[in-house]
Structures are given as C-alpha cells and as structure tokens.
C-alpha cells in the first residue's frame, strides 16, 4: 500500500519512478470512501482462486507425497476427520513391523493424546487440513484450550474471559469438563462468565453487582458453590438459586407474512442450504459450534 520505487529502463538509461502501490490506487480510485472500502473488501474482483494442478490443493511438494505410512500420505492423513484420525493413530502400531513400531511408539502415544484432547472438547468433525480462517470463534477457542490441556503444565493460573461465547449448551459441558481437567492437573482456573452452567460448576463464586453501571461495583457474594439460601443478594444469585426464572412467552409474534429467502448457501460448513426467514419478528439462529450460524447470517 505504501509508495514503491520502480526501476524503469535498462543499463545506463535506467530511471527511478514512484508507484503508489496497488492498494492505494484501488482505495483512491473513487471519491466515495464507502465505495472504495467496499471495492477493497470484495477481493473476488481482483483475486481468482484455483486449485493447483500439481499438488491438488495439498500445498506440498510432489516428493513429500511419495512417503506413505499404512498406505496413506501426509495429505490424506490431514484430510481425515479428528475422530477417524484418532482411531487410525491408536491402532497404527499394530499394523507396523517390529522395528517401525519401536521407533513410532512414543510419537504415536503423543499423537493419540493430542487428538483425544480435541475429541474431548467436541471437535471430532474437524480435519487438520481445514483453513484457520474458516474456523468459527468457538472452534478456535476450544483448539487453544485443547492445546493448553495437552501441554500438561502445572501450577499455572489460567484466566479465561467468557469462554462459553459462541458455544451451544451441548458444547458447554465439554468445555466445563476441559476446565475441570486443567484444575485437576494442579492449576488454578479463573473464569469471567455469565453462563449459569459454568458458574454452577465452579468451586468458588465471586458475584459483582448488584446491578450495572452506577449500580454495580460491589461484592455481592464471595463463597463456595452451591450457594446457600440467603447468602448475598443480586439478580445473578436469585436466578442461580432458582428463586427467579425467565418464563417462556405464551404467545409468539407471527411476523408480517413476508420472508427473506436464501438459496444454495454453501460457505464453509454450509451444504447447499435453502432457508426462508420470516420478517417482522425476532429471529434466533441456533446450533452447535461450527454448524454454520455466523457463516449463514454474517457472510451469506
């Protein structure tokens, strides 16, 4: 984007010229800043993606693909889902000759442990070849968590800020179990969280309130979980103790009769999806982490 110096001509006739750069030219090509920004964001106008005819998208040299273990090269292994990969790794030693099994034993044990951590946080459907940019926020967070569990560190203080964001309640249980495993390894885990399931799974709860803004900033409760009746007072504690509940509305708004239709949605994990969204009402998009919620609503 910054100015570039270009050499023009050959030999003694060579001159220096200034070129502002492609991004700068694109950004200033139009007087309207918003139009320019939209042009830059639409990379498909200037970039064209094609699968390499030599490596077929593996991004590996042809020589690297010659080497095979149990009939599979490294690209084929990377394309396996974690659940399938874990089973293949754990049974591989039995299919190797004595010398190879001796060499691979410790490596295989480590790989089995690492893939098991990914299974424990509910990422059995991912592949190692999956582009990082296509991962959802919840998937990225659980990968980092699995990495920490796999590091086997002890006497570490982990501080997590709302780790349940983007997770389906089904995945919350896996996340909580992973946090408990970190604790059981000899670490301390401090979590800033609004999720009731996570708070009730904690050993100790510090509730700050009683409200927000000028109504907050006080310690309403600082003690063990479960919370005894009458200990502290705030909306959070009232709901955690079951003294207050959010009732499901008896009547739902039906909308204005119009719909917004999306056809053939196929970004990231979406599989040629057709959907009609009713207008004039409040719409919630739910699903497990990685099911395509953000891709459907934000991207498509």
Short mmCIF file of C-alpha atoms in Angstrom, two decimals:
data_model
loop_
_atom_site.label_atom_id
_atom_site.label_comp_id
_atom_site.label_asym_id
_atom_site.label_seq_id
_atom_site.Cartn_x
_atom_site.Cartn_y
_atom_site.Cartn_z
CA UNK A 1 0.00 0.00 0.00
CA UNK A 2 2.90 2.43 0.61
CA UNK A 3 4.93 4.12 -2.12
CA UNK A 4 7.23 1.83 -4.06
CA UNK A 5 10.33 2.80 -6.06
CA UNK A 6 10.37 1.21 -9.53
CA UNK A 7 13.38 0.90 -11.83
CA UNK A 8 12.44 1.78 -15.40
CA UNK A 9 14.60 1.07 -18.43
CA UNK A 10 17.85 -0.87 -18.76
CA UNK A 11 21.56 -0.15 -18.40
CA UNK A 12 22.61 3.50 -18.32
CA UNK A 13 19.12 4.64 -19.31
CA UNK A 14 17.55 3.34 -16.06
CA UNK A 15 15.44 5.89 -14.13
CA UNK A 16 13.69 5.78 -10.77
CA UNK A 17 9.93 6.36 -10.60
CA UNK A 18 7.43 6.34 -7.75
CA UNK A 19 4.46 3.98 -7.75
CA UNK A 20 1.87 4.49 -5.02
CA UNK A 21 1.01 0.79 -4.80
CA UNK A 22 -1.99 -1.27 -5.94
CA UNK A 23 -3.99 -0.99 -2.68
CA UNK A 24 -3.57 2.79 -2.61
CA UNK A 25 -4.73 3.08 -6.21
CA UNK A 26 -7.74 0.90 -5.53
CA UNK A 27 -8.65 2.85 -2.40
CA UNK A 28 -8.41 6.26 -4.12
CA UNK A 29 -9.91 5.17 -7.42
CA UNK A 30 -13.30 6.53 -6.30
CA UNK A 31 -14.14 9.76 -4.48
CA UNK A 32 -16.62 7.95 -2.21
CA UNK A 33 -14.75 6.40 0.72
CA UNK A 34 -17.53 3.88 1.35
CA UNK A 35 -17.50 2.75 -2.29
CA UNK A 36 -13.69 2.38 -2.16
CA UNK A 37 -13.88 0.37 1.04
CA UNK A 38 -16.47 -1.97 -0.45
CA UNK A 39 -14.30 -2.46 -3.53
CA UNK A 40 -11.33 -3.43 -1.38
CA UNK A 41 -13.42 -5.85 0.69
CA UNK A 42 -14.65 -7.59 -2.47
CA UNK A 43 -11.41 -9.43 -3.15
CA UNK A 44 -13.09 -11.57 -5.80
CA UNK A 45 -12.86 -8.54 -8.13
CA UNK A 46 -9.06 -8.72 -8.06
CA UNK A 47 -8.22 -12.25 -6.92
CA UNK A 48 -9.06 -15.56 -8.52
CA UNK A 49 -8.64 -18.82 -6.61
CA UNK A 50 -7.73 -22.03 -8.43
CA UNK A 51 -6.66 -25.46 -7.20
CA UNK A 52 -3.02 -26.16 -8.09
CA UNK A 53 -2.90 -28.87 -10.79
CA UNK A 54 0.35 -30.28 -9.37
CA UNK A 55 -0.35 -30.61 -5.63
CA UNK A 56 -4.18 -30.64 -6.00
CA UNK A 57 -4.61 -28.24 -3.09
CA UNK A 58 -2.36 -30.07 -0.59
CA UNK A 59 0.30 -27.30 -0.77
CA UNK A 60 3.00 -29.95 -0.57
CA UNK A 61 5.79 -30.91 -2.95
CA UNK A 62 5.20 -33.97 -5.08
CA UNK A 63 8.18 -35.66 -3.38
CA UNK A 64 6.60 -35.24 0.07
CA UNK A 65 3.54 -37.19 -1.06
CA UNK A 66 5.65 -40.20 -2.11
CA UNK A 67 6.14 -41.23 1.54
CA UNK A 68 3.33 -43.36 2.95
CA UNK A 69 2.50 -44.91 6.33
CA UNK A 70 -0.06 -47.69 6.30
CA UNK A 71 -0.85 -46.74 2.70
CA UNK A 72 -1.58 -43.06 3.46
CA UNK A 73 0.48 -39.97 2.63
CA UNK A 74 0.54 -36.89 4.85
CA UNK A 75 -2.14 -35.07 2.81
CA UNK A 76 -4.57 -37.99 3.14
CA UNK A 77 -3.95 -38.14 6.90
CA UNK A 78 -4.57 -34.37 7.22
CA UNK A 79 -7.90 -34.75 5.37
CA UNK A 80 -9.23 -37.30 7.89
CA UNK A 81 -11.74 -36.09 10.49
CA UNK A 82 -10.27 -36.00 14.01
CA UNK A 83 -12.49 -38.90 15.15
CA UNK A 84 -11.27 -41.09 12.26
CA UNK A 85 -7.67 -39.88 12.65
CA UNK A 86 -7.66 -40.72 16.38
CA UNK A 87 -8.81 -44.29 15.71
CA UNK A 88 -6.26 -44.70 12.92
CA UNK A 89 -3.37 -43.42 15.07
CA UNK A 90 -4.29 -45.54 18.09
CA UNK A 91 -4.42 -48.74 16.03
CA UNK A 92 -1.44 -47.97 13.77
CA UNK A 93 1.23 -49.58 15.97
CA UNK A 94 -0.40 -53.00 15.50
CA UNK A 95 -0.02 -52.70 11.71
CA UNK A 96 3.68 -51.74 11.74
CA UNK A 97 6.62 -54.13 11.67
CA UNK A 98 8.62 -54.59 14.89
CA UNK A 99 11.34 -52.05 14.03
CA UNK A 100 8.88 -49.35 12.86
CA UNK A 101 6.61 -49.91 15.88
CA UNK A 102 9.56 -49.44 18.26
CA UNK A 103 10.52 -46.16 16.56
CA UNK A 104 6.94 -44.84 16.39
CA UNK A 105 5.65 -45.92 19.82
CA UNK A 106 6.35 -42.71 21.77
CA UNK A 107 5.34 -40.46 18.87
CA UNK A 108 2.06 -42.33 18.38
CA UNK A 109 1.27 -42.13 22.09
CA UNK A 110 1.70 -38.33 21.98
CA UNK A 111 -0.40 -38.01 18.81
CA UNK A 112 -3.18 -40.14 20.32
CA UNK A 113 -3.22 -37.93 23.43
CA UNK A 114 -3.35 -34.74 21.35
CA UNK A 115 -6.22 -35.93 19.15
CA UNK A 116 -8.07 -37.19 22.23
CA UNK A 117 -7.96 -33.67 23.71
CA UNK A 118 -9.62 -32.37 20.53
CA UNK A 119 -12.29 -35.06 20.85
CA UNK A 120 -12.87 -34.11 24.49
CA UNK A 121 -13.76 -30.52 23.52
CA UNK A 122 -16.16 -31.67 20.77
CA UNK A 123 -14.04 -31.08 17.66
CA UNK A 124 -14.34 -34.62 16.26
CA UNK A 125 -15.61 -33.34 12.88
CA UNK A 126 -12.62 -31.06 12.08
CA UNK A 127 -9.74 -32.01 9.79
CA UNK A 128 -6.12 -30.90 10.21
CA UNK A 129 -6.20 -29.51 6.65
CA UNK A 130 -9.04 -27.11 7.47
CA UNK A 131 -8.05 -23.44 6.79
CA UNK A 132 -7.75 -21.44 10.02
CA UNK A 133 -9.79 -18.56 8.55
CA UNK A 134 -12.81 -20.87 8.14
CA UNK A 135 -12.92 -21.81 11.84
CA UNK A 136 -15.65 -20.29 14.00
CA UNK A 137 -14.79 -18.35 17.17
CA UNK A 138 -15.94 -21.25 19.35
CA UNK A 139 -13.84 -23.75 17.40
CA UNK A 140 -10.71 -21.60 17.63
CA UNK A 141 -11.18 -21.12 21.36
CA UNK A 142 -11.58 -24.86 22.01
CA UNK A 143 -8.49 -25.64 19.91
CA UNK A 144 -6.48 -23.27 22.11
CA UNK A 145 -7.98 -24.89 25.20
CA UNK A 146 -7.08 -28.38 23.94
CA UNK A 147 -3.52 -27.13 23.35
CA UNK A 148 -3.28 -25.92 26.95
CA UNK A 149 -4.60 -29.22 28.31
CA UNK A 150 -2.11 -31.08 26.13
CA UNK A 151 0.81 -29.01 27.41
CA UNK A 152 0.49 -30.78 30.82
CA UNK A 153 1.62 -27.65 32.68
CA UNK A 154 1.07 -27.46 36.45
CA UNK A 155 0.95 -24.61 39.00
CA UNK A 156 -0.33 -22.21 36.31
CA UNK A 157 -3.06 -19.60 36.79
CA UNK A 158 -5.37 -19.63 33.76
CA UNK A 159 -7.69 -16.61 33.31
CA UNK A 160 -10.45 -17.02 30.72
CA UNK A 161 -12.82 -14.22 29.69
CA UNK A 162 -16.24 -15.65 28.74
CA UNK A 163 -15.03 -18.90 27.11
CA UNK A 164 -18.63 -20.06 26.55
CA UNK A 165 -19.33 -17.30 23.99
CA UNK A 166 -20.39 -18.86 20.68
CA UNK A 167 -20.88 -22.31 22.18
CA UNK A 168 -24.06 -24.36 22.09
CA UNK A 169 -25.20 -25.59 25.55
CA UNK A 170 -24.30 -29.12 24.41
CA UNK A 171 -20.70 -27.99 23.94
CA UNK A 172 -20.69 -26.16 27.28
CA UNK A 173 -20.47 -29.47 29.14
CA UNK A 174 -17.35 -30.43 27.15
CA UNK A 175 -15.82 -27.01 27.81
CA UNK A 176 -16.52 -27.25 31.56
CA UNK A 177 -15.03 -30.77 31.70
CA UNK A 178 -11.89 -29.43 30.00
CA UNK A 179 -11.62 -26.61 32.56
CA UNK A 180 -12.05 -29.12 35.38
CA UNK A 181 -9.28 -31.23 33.85
CA UNK A 182 -6.97 -28.20 33.84
CA UNK A 183 -7.78 -27.72 37.52
CA UNK A 184 -7.22 -31.39 38.35
CA UNK A 185 -3.75 -31.23 36.78
CA UNK A 186 -2.73 -28.86 39.59
CA UNK A 187 -3.63 -25.48 38.10
CA UNK A 188 -5.93 -22.64 39.17
CA UNK A 189 -8.64 -21.60 36.67
CA UNK A 190 -10.35 -18.22 36.95
CA UNK A 191 -13.28 -17.62 34.61
CA UNK A 192 -15.19 -14.38 33.94
CA UNK A 193 -18.58 -15.67 32.84
CA UNK A 194 -22.33 -15.00 32.54
CA UNK A 195 -23.28 -18.61 31.75
CA UNK A 196 -25.21 -20.23 34.64
CA UNK A 197 -23.98 -23.74 33.83
CA UNK A 198 -20.34 -22.63 34.07
CA UNK A 199 -20.91 -20.67 37.30
CA UNK A 200 -22.63 -23.61 38.99
CA UNK A 201 -19.76 -25.91 38.00
CA UNK A 202 -17.21 -23.68 39.76
CA UNK A 203 -15.73 -24.44 43.18
CA UNK A 204 -15.89 -20.80 44.25
CA UNK A 205 -18.01 -17.89 43.02
CA UNK A 206 -17.39 -14.15 43.24
CA UNK A 207 -20.51 -12.19 42.21
CA UNK A 208 -20.08 -8.48 41.46
CA UNK A 209 -23.10 -6.18 41.28
CA UNK A 210 -25.81 -5.81 42.34
CA UNK A 211 -26.60 -4.06 39.03
CA UNK A 212 -24.70 -2.50 36.14
CA UNK A 213 -23.10 0.92 35.71
CA UNK A 214 -23.55 3.16 38.75
CA UNK A 215 -25.50 0.32 40.43
CA UNK A 216 -22.52 -2.07 40.31
CA UNK A 217 -19.03 -2.43 41.66
CA UNK A 218 -19.78 -4.22 44.94
CA UNK A 219 -19.04 -7.79 46.02
CA UNK A 220 -22.48 -9.40 46.42
CA UNK A 221 -21.19 -12.89 47.13
CA UNK A 222 -17.78 -14.43 47.69
CA UNK A 223 -18.05 -18.07 48.66
CA UNK A 224 -18.39 -21.71 47.66
CA UNK A 225 -20.83 -23.28 45.18
CA UNK A 226 -23.65 -24.33 45.64
CA UNK A 227 -24.89 -21.04 47.04
CA UNK A 228 -26.88 -21.32 50.24
CA UNK A 229 -30.20 -19.53 50.52
CA UNK A 230 -29.92 -16.00 51.89
CA UNK A 231 -26.19 -15.71 51.17
CA UNK A 232 -25.75 -12.42 49.32
CA UNK A 233 -28.26 -10.62 47.15
CA UNK A 234 -28.24 -9.85 43.43
CA UNK A 235 -30.21 -10.80 40.31
CA UNK A 236 -27.50 -13.30 39.36
CA UNK A 237 -27.72 -15.10 42.70
CA UNK A 238 -31.55 -15.07 42.62
CA UNK A 239 -31.52 -16.90 39.29
CA UNK A 240 -28.71 -19.29 40.26
CA UNK A 241 -30.65 -20.32 43.37
CA UNK A 242 -33.82 -20.79 41.31
CA UNK A 243 -35.69 -18.08 43.17
CA UNK A 244 -36.33 -16.26 39.88
CA UNK A 245 -36.93 -17.70 36.41
CA UNK A 246 -37.38 -16.40 32.88
CA UNK A 247 -40.65 -17.88 31.67
CA UNK A 248 -41.13 -18.92 28.04
CA UNK A 249 -43.63 -16.49 26.39
CA UNK A 250 -47.08 -17.98 25.97
CA UNK A 251 -47.70 -16.03 22.73
CA UNK A 252 -45.22 -15.59 19.87
CA UNK A 253 -45.26 -12.81 17.25
CA UNK A 254 -46.19 -14.29 13.87
CA UNK A 255 -44.44 -11.68 11.70
CA UNK A 256 -45.73 -9.65 8.75
CA UNK A 257 -46.19 -12.58 6.37
CA UNK A 258 -43.11 -11.75 4.29
CA UNK A 259 -39.92 -13.81 4.18
CA UNK A 260 -36.28 -13.35 3.21
CA UNK A 261 -35.21 -16.36 1.16
CA UNK A 262 -31.64 -17.64 0.84
CA UNK A 263 -30.87 -20.35 -1.72
CA UNK A 264 -27.86 -22.61 -2.16
CA UNK A 265 -25.84 -21.29 0.80
CA UNK A 266 -22.52 -23.14 0.72
CA UNK A 267 -19.92 -21.08 2.63
CA UNK A 268 -17.54 -23.03 4.91
CA UNK A 269 -19.62 -25.78 6.60
CA UNK A 270 -22.95 -24.94 4.90
CA UNK A 271 -24.04 -27.64 2.49
CA UNK A 272 -26.18 -26.08 -0.29
CA UNK A 273 -28.67 -24.79 2.27
CA UNK A 274 -32.09 -23.27 1.43
CA UNK A 275 -33.84 -21.24 4.13
CA UNK A 276 -36.73 -18.77 4.46
CA UNK A 277 -36.50 -16.25 7.31
CA UNK A 278 -39.82 -14.67 8.43
CA UNK A 279 -39.78 -10.87 8.59
CA UNK A 280 -41.39 -8.66 11.21
CA UNK A 281 -40.36 -10.86 14.14
CA UNK A 282 -37.39 -11.68 16.36
CA UNK A 283 -35.30 -14.50 14.82
CA UNK A 284 -32.80 -16.67 16.69
CA UNK A 285 -30.20 -18.76 14.84
CA UNK A 286 -29.00 -21.68 16.97
CA UNK A 287 -26.79 -24.70 16.54
CA UNK A 288 -23.62 -26.29 17.86
CA UNK A 289 -20.30 -24.51 17.42
CA UNK A 290 -19.11 -24.83 13.83
CA UNK A 291 -22.55 -25.63 12.39
CA UNK A 292 -22.51 -22.50 10.20
CA UNK A 293 -24.52 -19.91 12.17
CA UNK A 294 -22.14 -16.98 11.65
CA UNK A 295 -21.38 -18.01 8.07
CA UNK A 296 -25.10 -18.05 7.25
CA UNK A 297 -26.00 -14.73 8.89
CA UNK A 298 -22.83 -12.62 8.71
CA UNK A 299 -21.28 -13.82 5.45
CA UNK A 300 -24.09 -15.18 3.27
#
